[in-house]
CSV table of C-alpha atoms and ligand atoms in Angstrom, one decimal:
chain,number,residue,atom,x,y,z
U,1456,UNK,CA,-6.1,15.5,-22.4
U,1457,UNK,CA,-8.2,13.3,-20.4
U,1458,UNK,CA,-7.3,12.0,-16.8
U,1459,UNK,CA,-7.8,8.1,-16.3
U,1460,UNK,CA,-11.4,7.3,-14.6
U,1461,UNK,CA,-9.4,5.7,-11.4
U,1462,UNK,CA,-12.6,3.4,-10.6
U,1463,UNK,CA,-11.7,1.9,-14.0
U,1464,UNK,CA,-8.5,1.7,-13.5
U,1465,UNK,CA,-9.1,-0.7,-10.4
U,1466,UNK,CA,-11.1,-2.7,-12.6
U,1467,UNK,CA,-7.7,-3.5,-14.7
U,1468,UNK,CA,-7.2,-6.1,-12.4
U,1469,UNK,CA,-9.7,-8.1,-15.0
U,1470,UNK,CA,-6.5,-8.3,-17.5
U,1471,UNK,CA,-3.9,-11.0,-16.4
U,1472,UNK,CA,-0.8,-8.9,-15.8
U,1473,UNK,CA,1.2,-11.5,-17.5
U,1474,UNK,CA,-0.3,-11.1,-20.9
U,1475,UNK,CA,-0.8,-7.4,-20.3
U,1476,UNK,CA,-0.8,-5.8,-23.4
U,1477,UNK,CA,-2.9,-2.8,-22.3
U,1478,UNK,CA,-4.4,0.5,-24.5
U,1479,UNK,CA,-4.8,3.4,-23.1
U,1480,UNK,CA,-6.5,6.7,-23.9
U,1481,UNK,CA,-4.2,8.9,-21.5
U,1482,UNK,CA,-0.5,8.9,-22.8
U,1483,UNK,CA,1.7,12.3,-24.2
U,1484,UNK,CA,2.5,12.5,-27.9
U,1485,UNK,CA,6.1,12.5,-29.2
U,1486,UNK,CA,7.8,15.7,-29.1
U,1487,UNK,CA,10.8,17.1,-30.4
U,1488,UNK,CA,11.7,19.3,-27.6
U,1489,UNK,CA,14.7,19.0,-25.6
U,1490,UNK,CA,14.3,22.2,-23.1
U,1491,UNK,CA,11.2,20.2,-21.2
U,1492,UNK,CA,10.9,16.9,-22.8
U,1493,UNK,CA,7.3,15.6,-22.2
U,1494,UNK,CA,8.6,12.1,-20.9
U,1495,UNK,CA,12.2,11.4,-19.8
U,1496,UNK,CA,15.4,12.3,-18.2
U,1497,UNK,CA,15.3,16.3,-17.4
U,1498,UNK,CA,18.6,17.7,-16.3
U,1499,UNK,CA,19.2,20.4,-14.2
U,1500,UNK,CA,23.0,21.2,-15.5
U,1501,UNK,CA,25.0,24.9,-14.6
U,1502,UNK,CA,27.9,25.9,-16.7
U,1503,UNK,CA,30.5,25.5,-14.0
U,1504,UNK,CA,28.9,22.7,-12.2
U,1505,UNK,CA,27.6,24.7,-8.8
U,1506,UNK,CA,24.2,23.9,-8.0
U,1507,UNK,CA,22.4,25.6,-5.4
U,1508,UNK,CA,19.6,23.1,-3.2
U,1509,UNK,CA,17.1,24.6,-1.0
U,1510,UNK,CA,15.3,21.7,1.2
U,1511,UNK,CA,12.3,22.5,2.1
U,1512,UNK,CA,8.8,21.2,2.6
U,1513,UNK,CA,5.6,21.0,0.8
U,1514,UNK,CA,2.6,18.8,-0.7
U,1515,UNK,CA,2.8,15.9,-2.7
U,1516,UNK,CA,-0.2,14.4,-5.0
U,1517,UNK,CA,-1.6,10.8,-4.4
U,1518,UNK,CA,-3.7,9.6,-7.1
U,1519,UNK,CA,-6.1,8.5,-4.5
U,1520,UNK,CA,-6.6,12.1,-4.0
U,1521,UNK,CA,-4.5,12.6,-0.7
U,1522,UNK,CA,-2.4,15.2,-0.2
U,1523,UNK,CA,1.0,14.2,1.5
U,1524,UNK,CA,3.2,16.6,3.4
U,1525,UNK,CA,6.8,16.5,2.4
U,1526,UNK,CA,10.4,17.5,2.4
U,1527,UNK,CA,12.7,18.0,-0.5
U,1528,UNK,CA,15.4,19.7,-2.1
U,1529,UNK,CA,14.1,22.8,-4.1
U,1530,UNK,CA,16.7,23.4,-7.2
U,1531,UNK,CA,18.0,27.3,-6.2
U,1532,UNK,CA,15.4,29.9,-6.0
U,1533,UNK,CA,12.4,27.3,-7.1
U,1534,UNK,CA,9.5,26.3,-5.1
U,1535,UNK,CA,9.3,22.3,-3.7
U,1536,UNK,CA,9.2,19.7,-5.7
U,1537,UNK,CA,9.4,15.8,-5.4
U,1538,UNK,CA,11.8,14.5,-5.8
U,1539,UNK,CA,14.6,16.9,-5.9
U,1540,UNK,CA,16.3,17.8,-9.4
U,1541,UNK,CA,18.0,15.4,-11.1
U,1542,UNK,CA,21.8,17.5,-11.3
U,1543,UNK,CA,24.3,16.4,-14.4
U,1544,UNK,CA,27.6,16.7,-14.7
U,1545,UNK,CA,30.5,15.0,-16.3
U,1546,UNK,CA,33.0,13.2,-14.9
U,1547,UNK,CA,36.2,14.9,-13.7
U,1548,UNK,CA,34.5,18.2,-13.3
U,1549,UNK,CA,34.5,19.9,-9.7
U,1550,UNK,CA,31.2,20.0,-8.4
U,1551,UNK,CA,29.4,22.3,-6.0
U,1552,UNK,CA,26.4,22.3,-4.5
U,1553,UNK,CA,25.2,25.1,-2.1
U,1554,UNK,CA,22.1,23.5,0.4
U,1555,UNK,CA,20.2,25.9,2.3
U,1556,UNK,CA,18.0,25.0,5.2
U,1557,UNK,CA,14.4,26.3,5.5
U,1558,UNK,CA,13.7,23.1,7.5
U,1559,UNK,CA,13.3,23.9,11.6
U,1560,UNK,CA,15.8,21.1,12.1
U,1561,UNK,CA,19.6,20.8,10.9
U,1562,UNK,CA,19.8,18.9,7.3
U,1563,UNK,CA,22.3,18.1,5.0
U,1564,UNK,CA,23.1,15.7,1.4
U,1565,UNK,CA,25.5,12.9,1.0
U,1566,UNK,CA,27.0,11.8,-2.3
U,1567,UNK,CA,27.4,8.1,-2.1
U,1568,UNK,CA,29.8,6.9,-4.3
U,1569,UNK,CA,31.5,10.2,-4.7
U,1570,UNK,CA,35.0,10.8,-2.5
U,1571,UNK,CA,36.9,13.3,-1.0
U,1572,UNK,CA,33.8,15.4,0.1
U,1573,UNK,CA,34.2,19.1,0.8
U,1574,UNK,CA,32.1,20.9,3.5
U,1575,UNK,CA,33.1,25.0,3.9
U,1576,UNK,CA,36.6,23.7,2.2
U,1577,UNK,CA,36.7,21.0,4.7
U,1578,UNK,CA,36.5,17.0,4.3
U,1579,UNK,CA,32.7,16.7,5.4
U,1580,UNK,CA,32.6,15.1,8.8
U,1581,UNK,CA,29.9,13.2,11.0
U,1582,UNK,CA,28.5,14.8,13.8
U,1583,UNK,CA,27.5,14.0,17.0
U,1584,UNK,CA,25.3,15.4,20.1
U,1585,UNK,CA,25.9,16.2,23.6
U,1586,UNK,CA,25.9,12.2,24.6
U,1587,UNK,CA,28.3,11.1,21.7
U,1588,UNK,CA,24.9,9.7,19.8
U,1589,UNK,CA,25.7,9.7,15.9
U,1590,UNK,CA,23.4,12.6,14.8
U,1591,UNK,CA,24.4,13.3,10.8
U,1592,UNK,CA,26.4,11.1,8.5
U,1593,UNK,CA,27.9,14.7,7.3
U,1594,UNK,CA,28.5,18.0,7.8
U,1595,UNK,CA,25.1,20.1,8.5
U,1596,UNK,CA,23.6,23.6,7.6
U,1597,UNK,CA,21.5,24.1,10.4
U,1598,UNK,CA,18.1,24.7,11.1
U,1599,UNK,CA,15.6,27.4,9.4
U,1600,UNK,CA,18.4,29.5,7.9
U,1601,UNK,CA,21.6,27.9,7.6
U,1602,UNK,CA,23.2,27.0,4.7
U,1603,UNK,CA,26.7,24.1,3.7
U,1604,UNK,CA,28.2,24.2,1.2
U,1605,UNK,CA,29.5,20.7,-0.8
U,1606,UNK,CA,32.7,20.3,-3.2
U,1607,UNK,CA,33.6,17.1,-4.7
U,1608,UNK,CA,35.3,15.9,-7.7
U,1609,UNK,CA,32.8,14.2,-10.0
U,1610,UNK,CA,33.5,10.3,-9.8
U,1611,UNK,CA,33.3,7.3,-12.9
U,1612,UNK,CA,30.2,8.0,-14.8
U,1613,UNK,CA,26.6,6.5,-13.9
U,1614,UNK,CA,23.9,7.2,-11.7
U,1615,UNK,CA,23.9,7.9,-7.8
U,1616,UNK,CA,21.7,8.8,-5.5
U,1617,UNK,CA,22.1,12.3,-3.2
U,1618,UNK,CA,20.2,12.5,-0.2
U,1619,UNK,CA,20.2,13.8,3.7
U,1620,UNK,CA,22.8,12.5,5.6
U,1621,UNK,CA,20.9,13.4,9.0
U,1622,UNK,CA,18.5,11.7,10.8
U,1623,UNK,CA,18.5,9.8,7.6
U,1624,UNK,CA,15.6,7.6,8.5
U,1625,UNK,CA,13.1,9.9,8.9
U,1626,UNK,CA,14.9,12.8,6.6
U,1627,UNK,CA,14.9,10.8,3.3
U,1628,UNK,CA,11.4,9.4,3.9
U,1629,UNK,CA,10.3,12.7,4.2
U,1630,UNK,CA,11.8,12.9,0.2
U,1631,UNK,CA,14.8,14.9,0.7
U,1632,UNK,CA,16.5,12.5,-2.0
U,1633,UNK,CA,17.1,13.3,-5.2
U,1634,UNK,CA,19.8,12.0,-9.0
U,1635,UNK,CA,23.0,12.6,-9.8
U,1636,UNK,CA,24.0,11.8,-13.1
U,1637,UNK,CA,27.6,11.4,-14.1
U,1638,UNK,CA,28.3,11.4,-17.8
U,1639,UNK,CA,31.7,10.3,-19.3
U,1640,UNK,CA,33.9,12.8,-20.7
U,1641,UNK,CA,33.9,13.6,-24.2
U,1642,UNK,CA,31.3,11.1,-24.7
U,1643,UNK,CA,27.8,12.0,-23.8
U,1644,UNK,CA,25.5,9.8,-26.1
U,1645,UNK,CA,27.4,6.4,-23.7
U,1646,UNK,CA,26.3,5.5,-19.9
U,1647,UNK,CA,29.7,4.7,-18.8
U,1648,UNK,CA,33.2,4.5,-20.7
U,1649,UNK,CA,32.4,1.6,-22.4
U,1650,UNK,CA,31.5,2.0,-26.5
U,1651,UNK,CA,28.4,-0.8,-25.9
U,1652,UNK,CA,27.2,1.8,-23.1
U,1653,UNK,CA,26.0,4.0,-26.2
U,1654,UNK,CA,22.3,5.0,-26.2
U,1655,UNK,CA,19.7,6.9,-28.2
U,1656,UNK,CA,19.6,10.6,-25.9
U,1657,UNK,CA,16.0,11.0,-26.8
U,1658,UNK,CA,15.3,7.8,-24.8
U,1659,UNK,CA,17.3,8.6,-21.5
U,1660,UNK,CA,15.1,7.9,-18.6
U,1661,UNK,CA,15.3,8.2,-14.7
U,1662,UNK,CA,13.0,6.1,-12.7
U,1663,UNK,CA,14.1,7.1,-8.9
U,1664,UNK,CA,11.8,4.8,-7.1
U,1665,UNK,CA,10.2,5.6,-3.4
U,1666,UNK,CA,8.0,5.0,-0.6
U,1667,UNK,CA,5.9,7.6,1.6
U,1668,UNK,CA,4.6,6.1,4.7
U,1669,UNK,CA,1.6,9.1,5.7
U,1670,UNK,CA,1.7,8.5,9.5
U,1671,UNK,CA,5.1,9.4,9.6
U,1672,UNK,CA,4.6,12.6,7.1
U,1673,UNK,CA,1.2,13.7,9.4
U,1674,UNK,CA,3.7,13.6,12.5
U,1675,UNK,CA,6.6,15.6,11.5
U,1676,UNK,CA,3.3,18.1,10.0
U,1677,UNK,CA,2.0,18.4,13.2
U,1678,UNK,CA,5.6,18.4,15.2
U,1679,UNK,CA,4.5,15.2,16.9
U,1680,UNK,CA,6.6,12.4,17.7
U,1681,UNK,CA,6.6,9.2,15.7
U,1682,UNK,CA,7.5,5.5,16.6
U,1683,UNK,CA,9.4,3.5,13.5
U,1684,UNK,CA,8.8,0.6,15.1
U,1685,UNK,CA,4.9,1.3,13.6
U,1686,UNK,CA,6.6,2.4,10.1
U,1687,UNK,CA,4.6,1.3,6.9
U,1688,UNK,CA,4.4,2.6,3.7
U,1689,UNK,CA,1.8,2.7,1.8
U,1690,UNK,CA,2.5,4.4,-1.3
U,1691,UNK,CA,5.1,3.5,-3.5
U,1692,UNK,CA,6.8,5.8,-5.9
U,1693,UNK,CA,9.0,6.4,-9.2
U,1694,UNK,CA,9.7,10.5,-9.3
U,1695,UNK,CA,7.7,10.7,-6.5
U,1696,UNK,CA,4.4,10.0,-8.7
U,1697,UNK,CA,2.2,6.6,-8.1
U,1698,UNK,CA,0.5,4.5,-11.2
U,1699,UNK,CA,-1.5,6.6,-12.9
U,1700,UNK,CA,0.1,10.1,-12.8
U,1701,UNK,CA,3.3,8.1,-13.8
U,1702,UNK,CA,2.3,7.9,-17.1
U,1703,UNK,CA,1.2,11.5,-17.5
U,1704,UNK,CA,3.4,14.0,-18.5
U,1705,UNK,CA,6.9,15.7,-17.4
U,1706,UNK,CA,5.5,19.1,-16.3
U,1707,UNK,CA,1.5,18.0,-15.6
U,1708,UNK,CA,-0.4,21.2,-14.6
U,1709,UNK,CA,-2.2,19.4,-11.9
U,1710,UNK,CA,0.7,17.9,-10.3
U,1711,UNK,CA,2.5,21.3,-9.6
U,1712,UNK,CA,5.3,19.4,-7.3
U,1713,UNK,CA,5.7,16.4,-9.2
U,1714,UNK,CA,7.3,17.3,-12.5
U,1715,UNK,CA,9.0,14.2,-13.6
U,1716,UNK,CA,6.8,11.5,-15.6
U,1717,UNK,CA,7.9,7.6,-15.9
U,1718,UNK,CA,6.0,6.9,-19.3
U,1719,UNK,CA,8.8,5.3,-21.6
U,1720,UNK,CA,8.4,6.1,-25.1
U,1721,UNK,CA,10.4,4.2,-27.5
U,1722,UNK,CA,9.8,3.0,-31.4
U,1723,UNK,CA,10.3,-0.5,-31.9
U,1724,UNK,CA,14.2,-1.5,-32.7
U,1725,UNK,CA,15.4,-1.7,-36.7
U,1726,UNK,CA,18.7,-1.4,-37.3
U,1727,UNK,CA,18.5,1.7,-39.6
U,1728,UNK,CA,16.0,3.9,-38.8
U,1729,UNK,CA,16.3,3.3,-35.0
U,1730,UNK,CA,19.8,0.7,-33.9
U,1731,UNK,CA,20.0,2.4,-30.1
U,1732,UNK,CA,18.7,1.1,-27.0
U,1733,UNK,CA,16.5,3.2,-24.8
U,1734,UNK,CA,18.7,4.1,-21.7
U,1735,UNK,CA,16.9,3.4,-17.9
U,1736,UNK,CA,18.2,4.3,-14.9
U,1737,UNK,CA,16.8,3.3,-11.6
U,1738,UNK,CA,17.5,4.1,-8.1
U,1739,UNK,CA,16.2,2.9,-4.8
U,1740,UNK,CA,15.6,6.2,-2.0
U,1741,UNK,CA,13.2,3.6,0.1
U,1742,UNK,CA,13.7,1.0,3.0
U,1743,UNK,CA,13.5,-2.0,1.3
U,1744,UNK,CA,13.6,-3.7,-2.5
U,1745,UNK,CA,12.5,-2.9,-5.0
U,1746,UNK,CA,11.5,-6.0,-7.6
U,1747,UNK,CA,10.8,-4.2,-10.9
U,1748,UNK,CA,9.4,-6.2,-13.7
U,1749,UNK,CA,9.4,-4.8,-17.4
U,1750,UNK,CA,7.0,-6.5,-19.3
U,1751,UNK,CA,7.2,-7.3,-23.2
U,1752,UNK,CA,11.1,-6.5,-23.2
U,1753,UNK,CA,13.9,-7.7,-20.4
U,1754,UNK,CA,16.7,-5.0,-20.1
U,1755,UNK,CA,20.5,-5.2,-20.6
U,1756,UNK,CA,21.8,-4.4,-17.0
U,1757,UNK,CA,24.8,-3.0,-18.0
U,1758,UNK,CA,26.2,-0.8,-14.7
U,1759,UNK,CA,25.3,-0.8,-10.9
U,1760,UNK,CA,25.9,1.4,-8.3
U,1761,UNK,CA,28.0,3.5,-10.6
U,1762,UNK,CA,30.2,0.7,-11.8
U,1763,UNK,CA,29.9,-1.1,-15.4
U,1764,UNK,CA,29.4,-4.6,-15.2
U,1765,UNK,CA,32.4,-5.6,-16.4
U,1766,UNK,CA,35.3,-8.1,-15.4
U,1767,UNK,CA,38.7,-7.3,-14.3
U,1768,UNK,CA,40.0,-7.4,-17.9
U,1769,UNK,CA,37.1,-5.7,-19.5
U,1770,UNK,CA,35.2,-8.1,-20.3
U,1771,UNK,CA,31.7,-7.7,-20.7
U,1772,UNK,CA,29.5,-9.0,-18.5
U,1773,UNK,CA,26.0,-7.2,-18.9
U,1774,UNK,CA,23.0,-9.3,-19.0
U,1775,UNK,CA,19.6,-9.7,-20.0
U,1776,UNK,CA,17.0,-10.0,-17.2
U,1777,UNK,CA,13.4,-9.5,-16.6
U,1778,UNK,CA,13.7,-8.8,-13.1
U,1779,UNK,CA,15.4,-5.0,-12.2
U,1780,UNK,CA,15.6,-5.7,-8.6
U,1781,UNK,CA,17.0,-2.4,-7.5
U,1782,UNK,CA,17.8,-2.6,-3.0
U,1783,UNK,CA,17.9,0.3,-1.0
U,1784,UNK,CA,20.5,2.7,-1.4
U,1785,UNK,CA,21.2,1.5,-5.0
U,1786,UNK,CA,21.2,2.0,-8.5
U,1787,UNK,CA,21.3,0.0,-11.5
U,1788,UNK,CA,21.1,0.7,-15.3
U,1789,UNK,CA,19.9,-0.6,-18.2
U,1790,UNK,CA,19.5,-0.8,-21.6
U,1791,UNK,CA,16.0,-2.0,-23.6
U,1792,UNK,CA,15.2,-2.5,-27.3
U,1793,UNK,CA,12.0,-3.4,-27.7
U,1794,UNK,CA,11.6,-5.6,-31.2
U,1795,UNK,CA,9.0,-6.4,-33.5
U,1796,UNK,CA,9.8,-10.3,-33.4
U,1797,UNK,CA,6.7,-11.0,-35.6
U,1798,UNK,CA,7.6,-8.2,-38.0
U,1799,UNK,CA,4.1,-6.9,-38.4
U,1800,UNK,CA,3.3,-5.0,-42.0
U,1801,UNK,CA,-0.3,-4.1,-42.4
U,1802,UNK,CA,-0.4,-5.9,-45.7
U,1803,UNK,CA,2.2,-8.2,-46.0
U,1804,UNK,CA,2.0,-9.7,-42.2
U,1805,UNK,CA,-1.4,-8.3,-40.3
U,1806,UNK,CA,-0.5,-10.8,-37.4
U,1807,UNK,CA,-4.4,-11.2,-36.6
U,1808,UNK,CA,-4.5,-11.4,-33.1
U,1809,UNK,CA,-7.9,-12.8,-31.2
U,1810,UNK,CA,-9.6,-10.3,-29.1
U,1811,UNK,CA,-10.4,-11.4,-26.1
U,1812,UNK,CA,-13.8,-11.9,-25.1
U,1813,UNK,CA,-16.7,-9.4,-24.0
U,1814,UNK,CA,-16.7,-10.5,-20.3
U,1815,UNK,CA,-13.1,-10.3,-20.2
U,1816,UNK,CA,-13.0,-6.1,-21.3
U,1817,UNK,CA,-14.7,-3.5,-19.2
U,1818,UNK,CA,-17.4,-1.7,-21.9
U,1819,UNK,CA,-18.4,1.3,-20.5
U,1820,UNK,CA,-20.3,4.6,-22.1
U,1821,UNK,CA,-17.4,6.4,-22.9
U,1822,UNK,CA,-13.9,5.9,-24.1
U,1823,UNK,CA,-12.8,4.4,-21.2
U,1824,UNK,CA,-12.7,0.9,-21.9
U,1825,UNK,CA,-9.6,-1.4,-21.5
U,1826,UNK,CA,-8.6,-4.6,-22.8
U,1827,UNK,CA,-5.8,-6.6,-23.9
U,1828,UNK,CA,-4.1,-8.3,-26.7
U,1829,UNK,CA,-5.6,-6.3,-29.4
U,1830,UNK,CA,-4.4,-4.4,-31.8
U,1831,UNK,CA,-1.6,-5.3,-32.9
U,1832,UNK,CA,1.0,-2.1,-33.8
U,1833,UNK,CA,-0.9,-0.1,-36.4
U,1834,UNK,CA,-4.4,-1.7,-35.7
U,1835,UNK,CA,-7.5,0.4,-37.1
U,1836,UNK,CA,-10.4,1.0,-35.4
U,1837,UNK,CA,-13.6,-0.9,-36.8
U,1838,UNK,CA,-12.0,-4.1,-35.4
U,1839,UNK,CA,-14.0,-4.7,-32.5
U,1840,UNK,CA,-16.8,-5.9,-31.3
U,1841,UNK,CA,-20.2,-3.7,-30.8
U,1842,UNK,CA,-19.8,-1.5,-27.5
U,1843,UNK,CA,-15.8,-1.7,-27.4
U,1844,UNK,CA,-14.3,1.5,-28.0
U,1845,UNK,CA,-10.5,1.7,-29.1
U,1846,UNK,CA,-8.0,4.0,-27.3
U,1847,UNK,CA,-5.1,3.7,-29.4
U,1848,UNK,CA,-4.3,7.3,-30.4
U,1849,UNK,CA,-2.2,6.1,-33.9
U,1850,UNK,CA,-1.7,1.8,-33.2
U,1851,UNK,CA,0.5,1.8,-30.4
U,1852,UNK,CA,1.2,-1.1,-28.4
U,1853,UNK,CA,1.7,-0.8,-24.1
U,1854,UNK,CA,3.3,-2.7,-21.7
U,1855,UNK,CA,3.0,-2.6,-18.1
U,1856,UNK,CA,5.9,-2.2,-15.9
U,1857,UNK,CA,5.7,-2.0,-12.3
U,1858,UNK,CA,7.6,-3.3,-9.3
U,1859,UNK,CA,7.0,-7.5,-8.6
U,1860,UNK,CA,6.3,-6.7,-5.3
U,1861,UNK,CA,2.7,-6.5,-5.5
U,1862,UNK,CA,2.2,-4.9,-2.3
U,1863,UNK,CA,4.1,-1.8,-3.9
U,1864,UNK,CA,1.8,-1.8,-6.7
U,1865,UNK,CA,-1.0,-0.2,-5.0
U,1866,UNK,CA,-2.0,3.1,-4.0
U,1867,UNK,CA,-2.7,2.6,0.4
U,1868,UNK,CA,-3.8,-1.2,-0.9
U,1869,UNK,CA,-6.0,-0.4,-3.4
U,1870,UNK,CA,-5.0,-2.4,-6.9
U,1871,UNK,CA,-3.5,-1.1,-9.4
U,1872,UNK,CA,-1.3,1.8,-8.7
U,1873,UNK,CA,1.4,2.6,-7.1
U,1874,UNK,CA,5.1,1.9,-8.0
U,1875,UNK,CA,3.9,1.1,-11.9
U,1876,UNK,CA,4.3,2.7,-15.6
U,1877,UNK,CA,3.5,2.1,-18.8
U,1878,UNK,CA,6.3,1.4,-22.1
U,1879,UNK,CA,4.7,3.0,-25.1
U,1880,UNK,CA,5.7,1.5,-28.4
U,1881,UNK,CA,4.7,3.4,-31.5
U,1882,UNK,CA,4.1,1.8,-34.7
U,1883,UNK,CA,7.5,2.0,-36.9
U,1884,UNK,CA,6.7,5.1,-38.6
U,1885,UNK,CA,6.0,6.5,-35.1
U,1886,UNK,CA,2.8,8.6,-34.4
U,1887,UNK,CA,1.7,11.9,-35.8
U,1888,UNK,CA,2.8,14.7,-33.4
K,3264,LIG,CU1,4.6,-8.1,-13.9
């Protein structure tokens, strides 16, 4: 598999975002597996629900070639990664999670939206220093060697956030953040309790969406103080990966921190061979929100926070929207179908589509190139002009999805990058494997 040429990828600018119907050479094929699917949701579930967290630090991966030191939660006995595992559980169950501190300063996790905390058998607790100054939001393990552990009943199903509780601004910009997903009982393939909550399980996915300011992360590396009031991010993340590596794989080799990819990879809608919505989940571990725009497709935001959008009587009252704007601290999810509206059939309804013209694709030497609008699902190669070369691995259509906040779609400035992914749509008879 080929890496994308990241000088070309700044030159994608060319393509009006709006109309952004991009190929690409550098995308996983489907797969079958379920132990380590190559794109989507990966679980980290334990037979009676005790997990055990180690945070930690280590390197992160910037696709501008930076290195970035960071904290996290390490799922037990693994080595760092960014962001922590994603634990899963269903609702009712008790919970446990076991944190143990190899950080040189005391650290803990919070479970918002979950009650009744447990710390040692005890309801979790703030604590304080000397002065009486609010230190942690809940109980700590302390530094280098001590260890906490958390019980809590599991609370209504959906998607929360865990994350340090201590010194929380600098702690969970270091990336000590991490998913908790909350299933309903006795009915796995459904977000919440609600029957229209039902999606297809092969298209879960988990977009937990950050920020990395590096003068801050250089500072705590070097035990030097650091002044917030000079905070500025300047990468923006989803699984703790920036546009391109979210599009490569769960489990890329050369991100060995990063395992969780953001490519969605879904089959376009047809109410017999595929009826069920994609499921997305976002969540917002960052300082301020996040505006994220799905191209081609608005989403069904069907829960926040947690909580099904629903009125006091039931009533439904999900809605379609373009805009996921997901604010610090929360989460939202949503359902997508992605439909052919112009049925496409490669006899009966080709769809020609114009290709845009020469100036307006980058033609390079190899099989970089990159432009829009063309081909349609199941286009052949042969279609375009001298010196283009097609990427499409079987006919497949992108879109762009990244967060509105342009600012955020960059990798330290630099356009395009940053807090973006790709939805793949195979044709309808999908892709050879
Ligand atoms: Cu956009």
């Amino acid at each position: 598999m080929l890496r994308l040429d990241r000088g070309r990828w700044k030159r994608l600018s060319a393509v009006p975002l709006v109309a952004a119907i991009v190929a690409v050479l550098v995308v996983p094929g489907p797969s079958q597996s379920t132990a380590s699917p190559p794109a989507g949701l990966e679980c980290l579930t334990a037979g009676d629900n005790a997990f055990e967290l180690t945070a930690t630090g280590g390197y992160a991966a910037m696709p501008d070639g930076n290195t970035i030191y960071m904290w996290s939660y390490a799922a037990g006995g693994g080595a760092f990664q960014l962001p922590g595992p994603t634990l899963c559980v269903t609702s009712g169950v008790k919970v446990t999670v076991v944190l143990h501190n190899s950080l040189p300063e005391p650290t803990s996790i919070t479970f918002p939206g979950q009650v009744q905390v447990l710390a040692d058998g005890q309801p979790a607790q703030p604590e304080t220093d000397a002065a009486g100054t609010l230190t942690s939001l809940t109980t700590t393990a302390a530094a280098n060697t001590g260890s906490v552990t958390y019980t809590f009943t599991a609370g209504p199903p959906g998607t929360y956030l865990y994350q340090s509780g201590t010194d929380a601004q600098k702690q969970v910009q270091m990336g000590l953040y991490g998913a908790l997903v909350v299933r309903p009982a006795g009915h796995p393939e459904r977000e919440n309790d609600r029957a229209d909550s039902a999606f297809d399980r092969d298209r879960e996915y988990l977009y937990l969406l950050g920020e990395i300011d590096p003068d801050l992360h250089l500072a705590v590396e070097r035990k030097r103080a650091y002044d917030f009031t000079r905070y500025k991010a300047r990468y923006f993340t989803i699984n703790g990966r920036s546009m391109p590596d979210t599009i490569a794989p769960n489990h890329a080799d050369w991100l060995p921190a990063q395992p969780y990819g953001a490519l969605i990879h879904i089959r376009p809608y047809d109410p017999v061979g595929n009826p069920k919505p994609a499921l997305i989940r976002y969540l917002n571990a960052g300082s301020v929100s996040y505006p994220f725009h799905p191209h081609g497709s608005d989403e069904q935001l069907i829960a926040r926070d947690g909580r099904p959008a629903q009125g006091p009587g039931g009533q439904d009252l999900s809605y379609s929207n373009f805009l996921i704007d997901v604010a610090p601290g929360q989460t939202v999810d949503t359902l997508m179908i992605w439909k052919d509206a112009e049925h496409w059939d490669p006899q009966g309804n080709p769809i020609p589509v114009p290709l845009p013209s020469l100036q307006d694709q980058i033609v390079g030497p190899g099989p970089e190139t990159w432009f829009a609008e063309n081909p349609y699902l199941g286009g052949e190669p042969g279609e375009l002009p001298p010196g283009v070369v097609q990427n499409n691995q079987c006919g497949e259509y992108y879109h762009v999805a990244h967060s509105h906040a342009l600012e955020q779609a960059t990798n330290y400035g630099a356009s395009f990058g940053g807090m973006m992914t790709l939805i793949r749509i195979d044709p309808p008879a999908g892709c050879p494997a």
